[in-house]
Amino acid sequence: MYIVLEGIDGSGKSTQIKLLKEWLENNGFNVETITEPTDMEIGRLIREYLARSDADSESMQRILGLLFAADRLMQMDKIESLEKENTVVISDRSFYSSFVYQEPLEWVKELNKYAKVPDLVLLLDLDVKKSVDRCDKKDKFENEAFLTEVKQKYLDLAESYDNIKIIDANNGPNKVSSDIKKEVAPLFDICKDCIL
Ligand code: TYD
């Protein structure tokens, strides 16, 4: 199984990934977590570019679109071999992030056509004002106008892709976690009604 958490910056993905991993492990599954951008060469280059003052220019956005797609392909083999050994893979972001952060969409889709499609995508839907308050870096992309657009693009994607489930991330972490578990349980034959 390849499960992905998506959402605007500050939506609580890393906390929820930790809680989901612990819960699946307690239910007897092996779990590995991965992140996009990765900690490999291209991922490091991406983080460097994201911090540049021209990160939001048109040409830099196209360069980032290419780099995100390449960085993603770098770990496809890893995901597949983990799946073969029955390890559950939980990822912080996937190509759906590129669909909502980069543009134009048709070009981004083409670049990512060989990326692995997740079995389940949990979209943590958070109020933009809360997201901005939680973001510490306040970089070029962590502002209300940009994140409002990204949030709407995510919600539009959820209408077109059956594997995307929207989770209300405005609730406290425990409630968000149990909503996530309720979506994940059926994939693993775990009793859904036993989740508090
Ligand atoms: P992330 O590491 O999730 O954010 P943070 O540094 O707050 O933990 O992702 C870094 C940024 O990269 C985030 O603003 C989203 C952006 N991003 C894209 O623009 N396109 C992509 O394809 C991905 C995976 C991330």
JSON list of C-alpha atoms and ligand atoms in Angstrom, two decimals:
[
{"chain": "A", "resi": 1, "resn": "MET", "atom": "CA", "xyz": [0.00, 0.00, 0.00]},
{"chain": "A", "resi": 2, "resn": "TYR", "atom": "CA", "xyz": [1.15, 3.48, -0.88]},
{"chain": "A", "resi": 3, "resn": "ILE", "atom": "CA", "xyz": [-0.65, 6.13, 1.19]},
{"chain": "A", "resi": 4, "resn": "VAL", "atom": "CA", "xyz": [-0.07, 9.85, 0.71]},
{"chain": "A", "resi": 5, "resn": "LEU", "atom": "CA", "xyz": [-0.86, 12.86, 2.88]},
{"chain": "A", "resi": 6, "resn": "GLU", "atom": "CA", "xyz": [-1.44, 16.09, 1.02]},
{"chain": "A", "resi": 7, "resn": "GLY", "atom": "CA", "xyz": [-2.41, 19.58, 2.13]},
{"chain": "A", "resi": 8, "resn": "ILE", "atom": "CA", "xyz": [-1.32, 23.20, 2.20]},
{"chain": "A", "resi": 9, "resn": "ASP", "atom": "CA", "xyz": [1.75, 24.17, 4.24]},
{"chain": "A", "resi": 10, "resn": "GLY", "atom": "CA", "xyz": [1.10, 23.85, 7.97]},
{"chain": "A", "resi": 11, "resn": "SER", "atom": "CA", "xyz": [-1.88, 21.49, 7.58]},
{"chain": "A", "resi": 12, "resn": "GLY", "atom": "CA", "xyz": [-0.38, 19.01, 10.07]},
{"chain": "A", "resi": 13, "resn": "LYS", "atom": "CA", "xyz": [0.86, 16.33, 7.67]},
{"chain": "A", "resi": 14, "resn": "SER", "atom": "CA", "xyz": [3.97, 15.36, 9.62]},
{"chain": "A", "resi": 15, "resn": "THR", "atom": "CA", "xyz": [2.13, 14.98, 12.95]},
{"chain": "A", "resi": 16, "resn": "GLN", "atom": "CA", "xyz": [-0.56, 12.87, 11.28]},
{"chain": "A", "resi": 17, "resn": "ILE", "atom": "CA", "xyz": [1.97, 10.70, 9.44]},
{"chain": "A", "resi": 18, "resn": "LYS", "atom": "CA", "xyz": [3.65, 9.92, 12.77]},
{"chain": "A", "resi": 19, "resn": "LEU", "atom": "CA", "xyz": [0.31, 8.98, 14.38]},
{"chain": "A", "resi": 20, "resn": "LEU", "atom": "CA", "xyz": [-0.79, 6.87, 11.40]},
{"chain": "A", "resi": 21, "resn": "LYS", "atom": "CA", "xyz": [2.54, 5.03, 11.30]},
{"chain": "A", "resi": 22, "resn": "GLU", "atom": "CA", "xyz": [2.34, 4.20, 15.03]},
{"chain": "A", "resi": 23, "resn": "TRP", "atom": "CA", "xyz": [-1.23, 2.95, 14.69]},
{"chain": "A", "resi": 24, "resn": "LEU", "atom": "CA", "xyz": [-0.49, 0.72, 11.69]},
{"chain": "A", "resi": 25, "resn": "GLU", "atom": "CA", "xyz": [2.58, -0.68, 13.46]},
{"chain": "A", "resi": 26, "resn": "ASN", "atom": "CA", "xyz": [0.47, -1.42, 16.55]},
{"chain": "A", "resi": 27, "resn": "ASN", "atom": "CA", "xyz": [-1.84, -3.34, 14.20]},
{"chain": "A", "resi": 28, "resn": "GLY", "atom": "CA", "xyz": [1.10, -5.48, 13.06]},
{"chain": "A", "resi": 29, "resn": "PHE", "atom": "CA", "xyz": [2.12, -3.78, 9.79]},
{"chain": "A", "resi": 30, "resn": "ASN", "atom": "CA", "xyz": [5.60, -2.71, 8.71]},
{"chain": "A", "resi": 31, "resn": "VAL", "atom": "CA", "xyz": [5.63, 0.95, 7.78]},
{"chain": "A", "resi": 32, "resn": "GLU", "atom": "CA", "xyz": [8.19, 3.26, 6.12]},
{"chain": "A", "resi": 33, "resn": "THR", "atom": "CA", "xyz": [7.70, 6.98, 5.71]},
{"chain": "A", "resi": 34, "resn": "ILE", "atom": "CA", "xyz": [9.05, 9.06, 2.85]},
{"chain": "A", "resi": 35, "resn": "THR", "atom": "CA", "xyz": [8.97, 12.76, 2.03]},
{"chain": "A", "resi": 36, "resn": "GLU", "atom": "CA", "xyz": [8.80, 14.98, -1.02]},
{"chain": "A", "resi": 37, "resn": "PRO", "atom": "CA", "xyz": [11.00, 16.85, -1.70]},
{"chain": "A", "resi": 38, "resn": "THR", "atom": "CA", "xyz": [13.46, 14.06, -0.75]},
{"chain": "A", "resi": 39, "resn": "ASP", "atom": "CA", "xyz": [16.75, 14.36, 1.12]},
{"chain": "A", "resi": 40, "resn": "MET", "atom": "CA", "xyz": [18.62, 13.23, -2.01]},
{"chain": "A", "resi": 41, "resn": "GLU", "atom": "CA", "xyz": [20.56, 15.52, -4.40]},
{"chain": "A", "resi": 42, "resn": "ILE", "atom": "CA", "xyz": [17.59, 16.85, -6.37]},
{"chain": "A", "resi": 43, "resn": "GLY", "atom": "CA", "xyz": [15.47, 17.31, -3.23]},
{"chain": "A", "resi": 44, "resn": "ARG", "atom": "CA", "xyz": [18.27, 19.33, -1.63]},
{"chain": "A", "resi": 45, "resn": "LEU", "atom": "CA", "xyz": [18.57, 21.46, -4.75]},
{"chain": "A", "resi": 46, "resn": "ILE", "atom": "CA", "xyz": [14.80, 22.07, -4.67]},
{"chain": "A", "resi": 47, "resn": "ARG", "atom": "CA", "xyz": [14.94, 23.33, -1.05]},
{"chain": "A", "resi": 48, "resn": "GLU", "atom": "CA", "xyz": [17.81, 25.62, -2.03]},
{"chain": "A", "resi": 49, "resn": "TYR", "atom": "CA", "xyz": [15.84, 27.02, -4.99]},
{"chain": "A", "resi": 50, "resn": "LEU", "atom": "CA", "xyz": [12.64, 27.42, -2.93]},
{"chain": "A", "resi": 51, "resn": "ALA", "atom": "CA", "xyz": [14.56, 29.74, -0.59]},
{"chain": "A", "resi": 52, "resn": "ARG", "atom": "CA", "xyz": [15.76, 32.01, -3.43]},
{"chain": "A", "resi": 53, "resn": "SER", "atom": "CA", "xyz": [14.28, 35.48, -3.84]},
{"chain": "A", "resi": 54, "resn": "ASP", "atom": "CA", "xyz": [13.20, 34.64, -7.42]},
{"chain": "A", "resi": 55, "resn": "ALA", "atom": "CA", "xyz": [11.53, 31.35, -6.44]},
{"chain": "A", "resi": 56, "resn": "ASP", "atom": "CA", "xyz": [8.15, 32.59, -7.62]},
{"chain": "A", "resi": 57, "resn": "SER", "atom": "CA", "xyz": [9.33, 33.79, -11.05]},
{"chain": "A", "resi": 58, "resn": "GLU", "atom": "CA", "xyz": [7.85, 32.04, -14.08]},
{"chain": "A", "resi": 59, "resn": "SER", "atom": "CA", "xyz": [11.13, 30.45, -15.17]},
{"chain": "A", "resi": 60, "resn": "MET", "atom": "CA", "xyz": [12.01, 29.28, -11.65]},
{"chain": "A", "resi": 61, "resn": "GLN", "atom": "CA", "xyz": [8.53, 27.77, -11.29]},
{"chain": "A", "resi": 62, "resn": "ARG", "atom": "CA", "xyz": [9.10, 25.75, -14.48]},
{"chain": "A", "resi": 63, "resn": "ILE", "atom": "CA", "xyz": [12.53, 24.65, -13.29]},
{"chain": "A", "resi": 64, "resn": "LEU", "atom": "CA", "xyz": [10.97, 23.60, -9.98]},
{"chain": "A", "resi": 65, "resn": "GLY", "atom": "CA", "xyz": [8.23, 21.69, -11.83]},
{"chain": "A", "resi": 66, "resn": "LEU", "atom": "CA", "xyz": [10.91, 19.68, -13.65]},
{"chain": "A", "resi": 67, "resn": "LEU", "atom": "CA", "xyz": [12.96, 19.13, -10.50]},
{"chain": "A", "resi": 68, "resn": "PHE", "atom": "CA", "xyz": [9.99, 18.00, -8.39]},
{"chain": "A", "resi": 69, "resn": "ALA", "atom": "CA", "xyz": [9.07, 15.45, -11.10]},
{"chain": "A", "resi": 70, "resn": "ALA", "atom": "CA", "xyz": [12.67, 14.18, -11.30]},
{"chain": "A", "resi": 71, "resn": "ASP", "atom": "CA", "xyz": [13.03, 14.02, -7.51]},
{"chain": "A", "resi": 72, "resn": "ARG", "atom": "CA", "xyz": [9.83, 11.97, -7.36]},
{"chain": "A", "resi": 73, "resn": "LEU", "atom": "CA", "xyz": [11.04, 9.48, -9.98]},
{"chain": "A", "resi": 74, "resn": "MET", "atom": "CA", "xyz": [14.25, 9.02, -7.97]},
{"chain": "A", "resi": 75, "resn": "GLN", "atom": "CA", "xyz": [12.32, 7.22, -5.25]},
{"chain": "A", "resi": 76, "resn": "MET", "atom": "CA", "xyz": [9.83, 5.21, -7.35]},
{"chain": "A", "resi": 77, "resn": "ASP", "atom": "CA", "xyz": [12.02, 2.08, -7.23]},
{"chain": "A", "resi": 78, "resn": "LYS", "atom": "CA", "xyz": [12.32, 2.41, -3.46]},
{"chain": "A", "resi": 79, "resn": "ILE", "atom": "CA", "xyz": [8.52, 2.56, -3.07]},
{"chain": "A", "resi": 80, "resn": "GLU", "atom": "CA", "xyz": [8.08, -0.45, -5.30]},
{"chain": "A", "resi": 81, "resn": "SER", "atom": "CA", "xyz": [10.63, -2.59, -3.50]},
{"chain": "A", "resi": 82, "resn": "LEU", "atom": "CA", "xyz": [9.14, -1.67, -0.10]},
{"chain": "A", "resi": 83, "resn": "GLU", "atom": "CA", "xyz": [5.71, -2.66, -1.38]},
{"chain": "A", "resi": 84, "resn": "LYS", "atom": "CA", "xyz": [7.08, -5.99, -2.63]},
{"chain": "A", "resi": 85, "resn": "GLU", "atom": "CA", "xyz": [8.29, -6.80, 0.87]},
{"chain": "A", "resi": 86, "resn": "ASN", "atom": "CA", "xyz": [4.82, -5.92, 2.22]},
{"chain": "A", "resi": 87, "resn": "THR", "atom": "CA", "xyz": [5.90, -2.68, 3.84]},
{"chain": "A", "resi": 88, "resn": "VAL", "atom": "CA", "xyz": [3.29, 0.08, 3.90]},
{"chain": "A", "resi": 89, "resn": "VAL", "atom": "CA", "xyz": [4.67, 3.33, 2.47]},
{"chain": "A", "resi": 90, "resn": "ILE", "atom": "CA", "xyz": [3.33, 6.62, 3.83]},
{"chain": "A", "resi": 91, "resn": "SER", "atom": "CA", "xyz": [4.46, 9.69, 1.96]},
{"chain": "A", "resi": 92, "resn": "ASP", "atom": "CA", "xyz": [4.43, 13.35, 2.89]},
{"chain": "A", "resi": 93, "resn": "ARG", "atom": "CA", "xyz": [3.26, 14.74, -0.53]},
{"chain": "A", "resi": 94, "resn": "SER", "atom": "CA", "xyz": [3.26, 13.27, -4.05]},
{"chain": "A", "resi": 95, "resn": "PHE", "atom": "CA", "xyz": [2.61, 14.42, -7.64]},
{"chain": "A", "resi": 96, "resn": "TYR", "atom": "CA", "xyz": [-0.71, 15.94, -6.51]},
{"chain": "A", "resi": 97, "resn": "SER", "atom": "CA", "xyz": [1.40, 18.65, -4.81]},
{"chain": "A", "resi": 98, "resn": "SER", "atom": "CA", "xyz": [2.90, 19.51, -8.20]},
{"chain": "A", "resi": 99, "resn": "PHE", "atom": "CA", "xyz": [-0.62, 19.58, -9.70]},
{"chain": "A", "resi": 100, "resn": "VAL", "atom": "CA", "xyz": [-1.62, 22.32, -7.25]},
{"chain": "A", "resi": 101, "resn": "TYR", "atom": "CA", "xyz": [1.64, 24.23, -6.67]},
{"chain": "A", "resi": 102, "resn": "GLN", "atom": "CA", "xyz": [3.10, 24.24, -10.21]},
{"chain": "A", "resi": 103, "resn": "GLU", "atom": "CA", "xyz": [1.52, 25.18, -13.53]},
{"chain": "A", "resi": 104, "resn": "PRO", "atom": "CA", "xyz": [0.26, 24.88, -16.21]},
{"chain": "A", "resi": 105, "resn": "LEU", "atom": "CA", "xyz": [-1.59, 21.75, -15.08]},
{"chain": "A", "resi": 106, "resn": "GLU", "atom": "CA", "xyz": [-1.55, 19.88, -18.42]},
{"chain": "A", "resi": 107, "resn": "TRP", "atom": "CA", "xyz": [2.25, 20.21, -18.63]},
{"chain": "A", "resi": 108, "resn": "VAL", "atom": "CA", "xyz": [2.69, 19.16, -14.99]},
{"chain": "A", "resi": 109, "resn": "LYS", "atom": "CA", "xyz": [0.48, 16.11, -15.62]},
{"chain": "A", "resi": 110, "resn": "GLU", "atom": "CA", "xyz": [2.63, 15.13, -18.60]},
{"chain": "A", "resi": 111, "resn": "LEU", "atom": "CA", "xyz": [5.85, 15.49, -16.57]},
{"chain": "A", "resi": 112, "resn": "ASN", "atom": "CA", "xyz": [4.43, 13.23, -13.88]},
{"chain": "A", "resi": 113, "resn": "LYS", "atom": "CA", "xyz": [2.82, 10.59, -16.03]},
{"chain": "A", "resi": 114, "resn": "TYR", "atom": "CA", "xyz": [5.27, 7.89, -14.86]},
{"chain": "A", "resi": 115, "resn": "ALA", "atom": "CA", "xyz": [4.89, 8.72, -11.16]},
{"chain": "A", "resi": 116, "resn": "LYS", "atom": "CA", "xyz": [3.27, 6.04, -9.03]},
{"chain": "A", "resi": 117, "resn": "VAL", "atom": "CA", "xyz": [-0.43, 6.52, -8.30]},
{"chain": "A", "resi": 118, "resn": "PRO", "atom": "CA", "xyz": [-1.17, 6.23, -4.55]},
{"chain": "A", "resi": 119, "resn": "ASP", "atom": "CA", "xyz": [-3.76, 3.74, -3.26]},
{"chain": "A", "resi": 120, "resn": "LEU", "atom": "CA", "xyz": [-5.13, 6.45, -0.97]},
{"chain": "A", "resi": 121, "resn": "VAL", "atom": "CA", "xyz": [-4.57, 10.19, -0.66]},
{"chain": "A", "resi": 122, "resn": "LEU", "atom": "CA", "xyz": [-5.62, 11.93, 2.56]},
{"chain": "A", "resi": 123, "resn": "LEU", "atom": "CA", "xyz": [-6.11, 15.61, 1.86]},
{"chain": "A", "resi": 124, "resn": "LEU", "atom": "CA", "xyz": [-5.75, 17.59, 5.10]},
{"chain": "A", "resi": 125, "resn": "ASP", "atom": "CA", "xyz": [-8.05, 20.53, 4.49]},
{"chain": "A", "resi": 126, "resn": "LEU", "atom": "CA", "xyz": [-7.17, 23.43, 6.77]},
{"chain": "A", "resi": 127, "resn": "ASP", "atom": "CA", "xyz": [-8.43, 26.99, 7.00]},
{"chain": "A", "resi": 128, "resn": "VAL", "atom": "CA", "xyz": [-5.87, 29.20, 5.18]},
{"chain": "A", "resi": 129, "resn": "LYS", "atom": "CA", "xyz": [-5.62, 31.71, 8.05]},
{"chain": "A", "resi": 130, "resn": "LYS", "atom": "CA", "xyz": [-4.66, 28.90, 10.45]},
{"chain": "A", "resi": 131, "resn": "SER", "atom": "CA", "xyz": [-2.14, 27.61, 7.93]},
{"chain": "A", "resi": 132, "resn": "VAL", "atom": "CA", "xyz": [-0.44, 31.01, 7.59]},
{"chain": "A", "resi": 133, "resn": "ASP", "atom": "CA", "xyz": [-0.30, 31.37, 11.40]},
{"chain": "A", "resi": 134, "resn": "ARG", "atom": "CA", "xyz": [1.36, 27.97, 11.68]},
{"chain": "A", "resi": 135, "resn": "CYS", "atom": "CA", "xyz": [3.97, 28.55, 8.94]},
{"chain": "A", "resi": 136, "resn": "ASP", "atom": "CA", "xyz": [7.19, 29.69, 10.54]},
{"chain": "A", "resi": 137, "resn": "LYS", "atom": "CA", "xyz": [9.30, 30.52, 7.50]},
{"chain": "A", "resi": 138, "resn": "LYS", "atom": "CA", "xyz": [6.77, 32.91, 5.89]},
{"chain": "A", "resi": 139, "resn": "ASP", "atom": "CA", "xyz": [8.50, 32.37, 2.54]},
{"chain": "A", "resi": 140, "resn": "LYS", "atom": "CA", "xyz": [7.15, 33.53, -0.82]},
{"chain": "A", "resi": 141, "resn": "PHE", "atom": "CA", "xyz": [4.59, 30.73, -0.93]},
{"chain": "A", "resi": 142, "resn": "GLU", "atom": "CA", "xyz": [3.36, 30.88, 2.64]},
{"chain": "A", "resi": 143, "resn": "ASN", "atom": "CA", "xyz": [0.95, 33.76, 2.19]},
{"chain": "A", "resi": 144, "resn": "GLU", "atom": "CA", "xyz": [-2.84, 33.87, 2.33]},
{"chain": "A", "resi": 145, "resn": "ALA", "atom": "CA", "xyz": [-3.51, 34.66, -1.34]},
{"chain": "A", "resi": 146, "resn": "PHE", "atom": "CA", "xyz": [-1.27, 31.90, -2.70]},
{"chain": "A", "resi": 147, "resn": "LEU", "atom": "CA", "xyz": [-2.44, 29.26, -0.21]},
{"chain": "A", "resi": 148, "resn": "THR", "atom": "CA", "xyz": [-6.11, 30.13, -0.84]},
{"chain": "A", "resi": 149, "resn": "GLU", "atom": "CA", "xyz": [-5.53, 29.28, -4.51]},
{"chain": "A", "resi": 150, "resn": "VAL", "atom": "CA", "xyz": [-3.67, 26.08, -3.64]},
{"chain": "A", "resi": 151, "resn": "LYS", "atom": "CA", "xyz": [-6.40, 24.99, -1.21]},
{"chain": "A", "resi": 152, "resn": "GLN", "atom": "CA", "xyz": [-9.07, 25.46, -3.91]},
{"chain": "A", "resi": 153, "resn": "LYS", "atom": "CA", "xyz": [-7.00, 23.52, -6.46]},
{"chain": "A", "resi": 154, "resn": "TYR", "atom": "CA", "xyz": [-6.71, 20.65, -3.97]},
{"chain": "A", "resi": 155, "resn": "LEU", "atom": "CA", "xyz": [-10.49, 20.63, -3.44]},
{"chain": "A", "resi": 156, "resn": "ASP", "atom": "CA", "xyz": [-11.05, 20.61, -7.21]},
{"chain": "A", "resi": 157, "resn": "LEU", "atom": "CA", "xyz": [-8.64, 17.67, -7.58]},
{"chain": "A", "resi": 158, "resn": "ALA", "atom": "CA", "xyz": [-10.56, 15.74, -4.91]},
{"chain": "A", "resi": 159, "resn": "GLU", "atom": "CA", "xyz": [-13.66, 16.02, -7.12]},
{"chain": "A", "resi": 160, "resn": "SER", "atom": "CA", "xyz": [-11.88, 14.36, -10.06]},
{"chain": "A", "resi": 161, "resn": "TYR", "atom": "CA", "xyz": [-9.83, 11.66, -8.33]},
{"chain": "A", "resi": 162, "resn": "ASP", "atom": "CA", "xyz": [-11.62, 8.88, -6.43]},
{"chain": "A", "resi": 163, "resn": "ASN", "atom": "CA", "xyz": [-8.51, 8.00, -4.40]},
{"chain": "A", "resi": 164, "resn": "ILE", "atom": "CA", "xyz": [-8.46, 11.44, -2.69]},
{"chain": "A", "resi": 165, "resn": "LYS", "atom": "CA", "xyz": [-10.38, 11.69, 0.61]},
{"chain": "A", "resi": 166, "resn": "ILE", "atom": "CA", "xyz": [-10.84, 15.07, 2.28]},
{"chain": "A", "resi": 167, "resn": "ILE", "atom": "CA", "xyz": [-10.08, 15.22, 6.01]},
{"chain": "A", "resi": 168, "resn": "ASP", "atom": "CA", "xyz": [-11.15, 18.29, 8.02]},
{"chain": "A", "resi": 169, "resn": "ALA", "atom": "CA", "xyz": [-7.83, 19.44, 9.49]},
{"chain": "A", "resi": 170, "resn": "ASN", "atom": "CA", "xyz": [-9.37, 22.27, 11.52]},
{"chain": "A", "resi": 171, "resn": "ASN", "atom": "CA", "xyz": [-10.15, 19.82, 14.35]},
{"chain": "A", "resi": 172, "resn": "GLY", "atom": "CA", "xyz": [-7.65, 18.87, 17.07]},
{"chain": "A", "resi": 173, "resn": "PRO", "atom": "CA", "xyz": [-4.89, 16.36, 16.17]},
{"chain": "A", "resi": 174, "resn": "ASN", "atom": "CA", "xyz": [-6.65, 13.40, 17.85]},
{"chain": "A", "resi": 175, "resn": "LYS", "atom": "CA", "xyz": [-9.91, 13.92, 15.97]},
{"chain": "A", "resi": 176, "resn": "VAL", "atom": "CA", "xyz": [-8.01, 14.39, 12.68]},
{"chain": "A", "resi": 177, "resn": "SER", "atom": "CA", "xyz": [-6.08, 11.21, 13.42]},
{"chain": "A", "resi": 178, "resn": "SER", "atom": "CA", "xyz": [-9.23, 9.15, 14.05]},
{"chain": "A", "resi": 179, "resn": "ASP", "atom": "CA", "xyz": [-10.83, 10.52, 10.84]},
{"chain": "A", "resi": 180, "resn": "ILE", "atom": "CA", "xyz": [-7.71, 9.41, 8.95]},
{"chain": "A", "resi": 181, "resn": "LYS", "atom": "CA", "xyz": [-7.76, 5.95, 10.58]},
{"chain": "A", "resi": 182, "resn": "LYS", "atom": "CA", "xyz": [-11.41, 5.51, 9.54]},
{"chain": "A", "resi": 183, "resn": "GLU", "atom": "CA", "xyz": [-10.41, 6.04, 5.90]},
{"chain": "A", "resi": 184, "resn": "VAL", "atom": "CA", "xyz": [-7.35, 3.79, 6.16]},
{"chain": "A", "resi": 185, "resn": "ALA", "atom": "CA", "xyz": [-8.92, 0.91, 8.15]},
{"chain": "A", "resi": 186, "resn": "PRO", "atom": "CA", "xyz": [-10.86, -0.70, 5.25]},
{"chain": "A", "resi": 187, "resn": "LEU", "atom": "CA", "xyz": [-7.64, -1.03, 3.19]},
{"chain": "A", "resi": 188, "resn": "PHE", "atom": "CA", "xyz": [-6.16, -3.23, 5.92]},
{"chain": "A", "resi": 189, "resn": "ASP", "atom": "CA", "xyz": [-9.26, -5.09, 7.13]},
{"chain": "A", "resi": 190, "resn": "ILE", "atom": "CA", "xyz": [-8.97, -3.26, 10.46]},
{"chain": "A", "resi": 191, "resn": "CYS", "atom": "CA", "xyz": [-12.30, -2.86, 12.30]},
{"chain": "A", "resi": 192, "resn": "LYS", "atom": "CA", "xyz": [-13.51, 0.65, 11.45]},
{"chain": "A", "resi": 193, "resn": "ASP", "atom": "CA", "xyz": [-16.03, 0.81, 14.30]},
{"chain": "A", "resi": 194, "resn": "CYS", "atom": "CA", "xyz": [-13.28, 0.10, 16.86]},
{"chain": "A", "resi": 195, "resn": "ILE", "atom": "CA", "xyz": [-11.65, 3.50, 16.12]},
{"chain": "A", "resi": 196, "resn": "LEU", "atom": "CA", "xyz": [-12.53, 6.13, 18.74]},
{"chain": "B", "resi": 1, "resn": "TYD", "atom": "P1", "xyz": [7.31, 20.64, 2.50]},
{"chain": "B", "resi": 1, "resn": "TYD", "atom": "O1", "xyz": [8.63, 20.04, 2.85]},
{"chain": "B", "resi": 1, "resn": "TYD", "atom": "O2", "xyz": [6.09, 19.78, 2.65]},
{"chain": "B", "resi": 1, "resn": "TYD", "atom": "O3", "xyz": [7.06, 21.97, 3.30]},
{"chain": "B", "resi": 1, "resn": "TYD", "atom": "P2", "xyz": [7.78, 22.44, 4.67]},
{"chain": "B", "resi": 1, "resn": "TYD", "atom": "O4", "xyz": [9.15, 22.93, 4.26]},
{"chain": "B", "resi": 1, "resn": "TYD", "atom": "O5", "xyz": [6.86, 23.52, 5.15]},
{"chain": "B", "resi": 1, "resn": "TYD", "atom": "O6", "xyz": [7.80, 21.23, 5.56]},
{"chain": "B", "resi": 1, "resn": "TYD", "atom": "O7", "xyz": [7.36, 21.13, 1.00]},
{"chain": "B", "resi": 1, "resn": "TYD", "atom": "C1", "xyz": [8.16, 22.22, 0.66]},
{"chain": "B", "resi": 1, "resn": "TYD", "atom": "C2", "xyz": [7.43, 23.11, -0.29]},
{"chain": "B", "resi": 1, "resn": "TYD", "atom": "O8", "xyz": [7.46, 22.52, -1.59]},
{"chain": "B", "resi": 1, "resn": "TYD", "atom": "C3", "xyz": [5.95, 23.35, 0.06]},
{"chain": "B", "resi": 1, "resn": "TYD", "atom": "O9", "xyz": [5.71, 24.74, 0.03]},
{"chain": "B", "resi": 1, "resn": "TYD", "atom": "C4", "xyz": [5.21, 22.69, -1.09]},
{"chain": "B", "resi": 1, "resn": "TYD", "atom": "C5", "xyz": [6.20, 22.71, -2.22]},
{"chain": "B", "resi": 1, "resn": "TYD", "atom": "N1", "xyz": [6.02, 21.65, -3.24]},
{"chain": "B", "resi": 1, "resn": "TYD", "atom": "C6", "xyz": [5.72, 22.03, -4.54]},
{"chain": "B", "resi": 1, "resn": "TYD", "atom": "O10", "xyz": [5.61, 23.21, -4.86]},
{"chain": "B", "resi": 1, "resn": "TYD", "atom": "N2", "xyz": [5.58, 21.05, -5.50]},
{"chain": "B", "resi": 1, "resn": "TYD", "atom": "C7", "xyz": [5.73, 19.73, -5.23]},
{"chain": "B", "resi": 1, "resn": "TYD", "atom": "O11", "xyz": [5.59, 18.87, -6.13]},
{"chain": "B", "resi": 1, "resn": "TYD", "atom": "C8", "xyz": [6.04, 19.35, -3.87]},
{"chain": "B", "resi": 1, "resn": "TYD", "atom": "C9", "xyz": [6.23, 17.89, -3.53]},
{"chain": "B", "resi": 1, "resn": "TYD", "atom": "C10", "xyz": [6.17, 20.34, -2.90]}
]
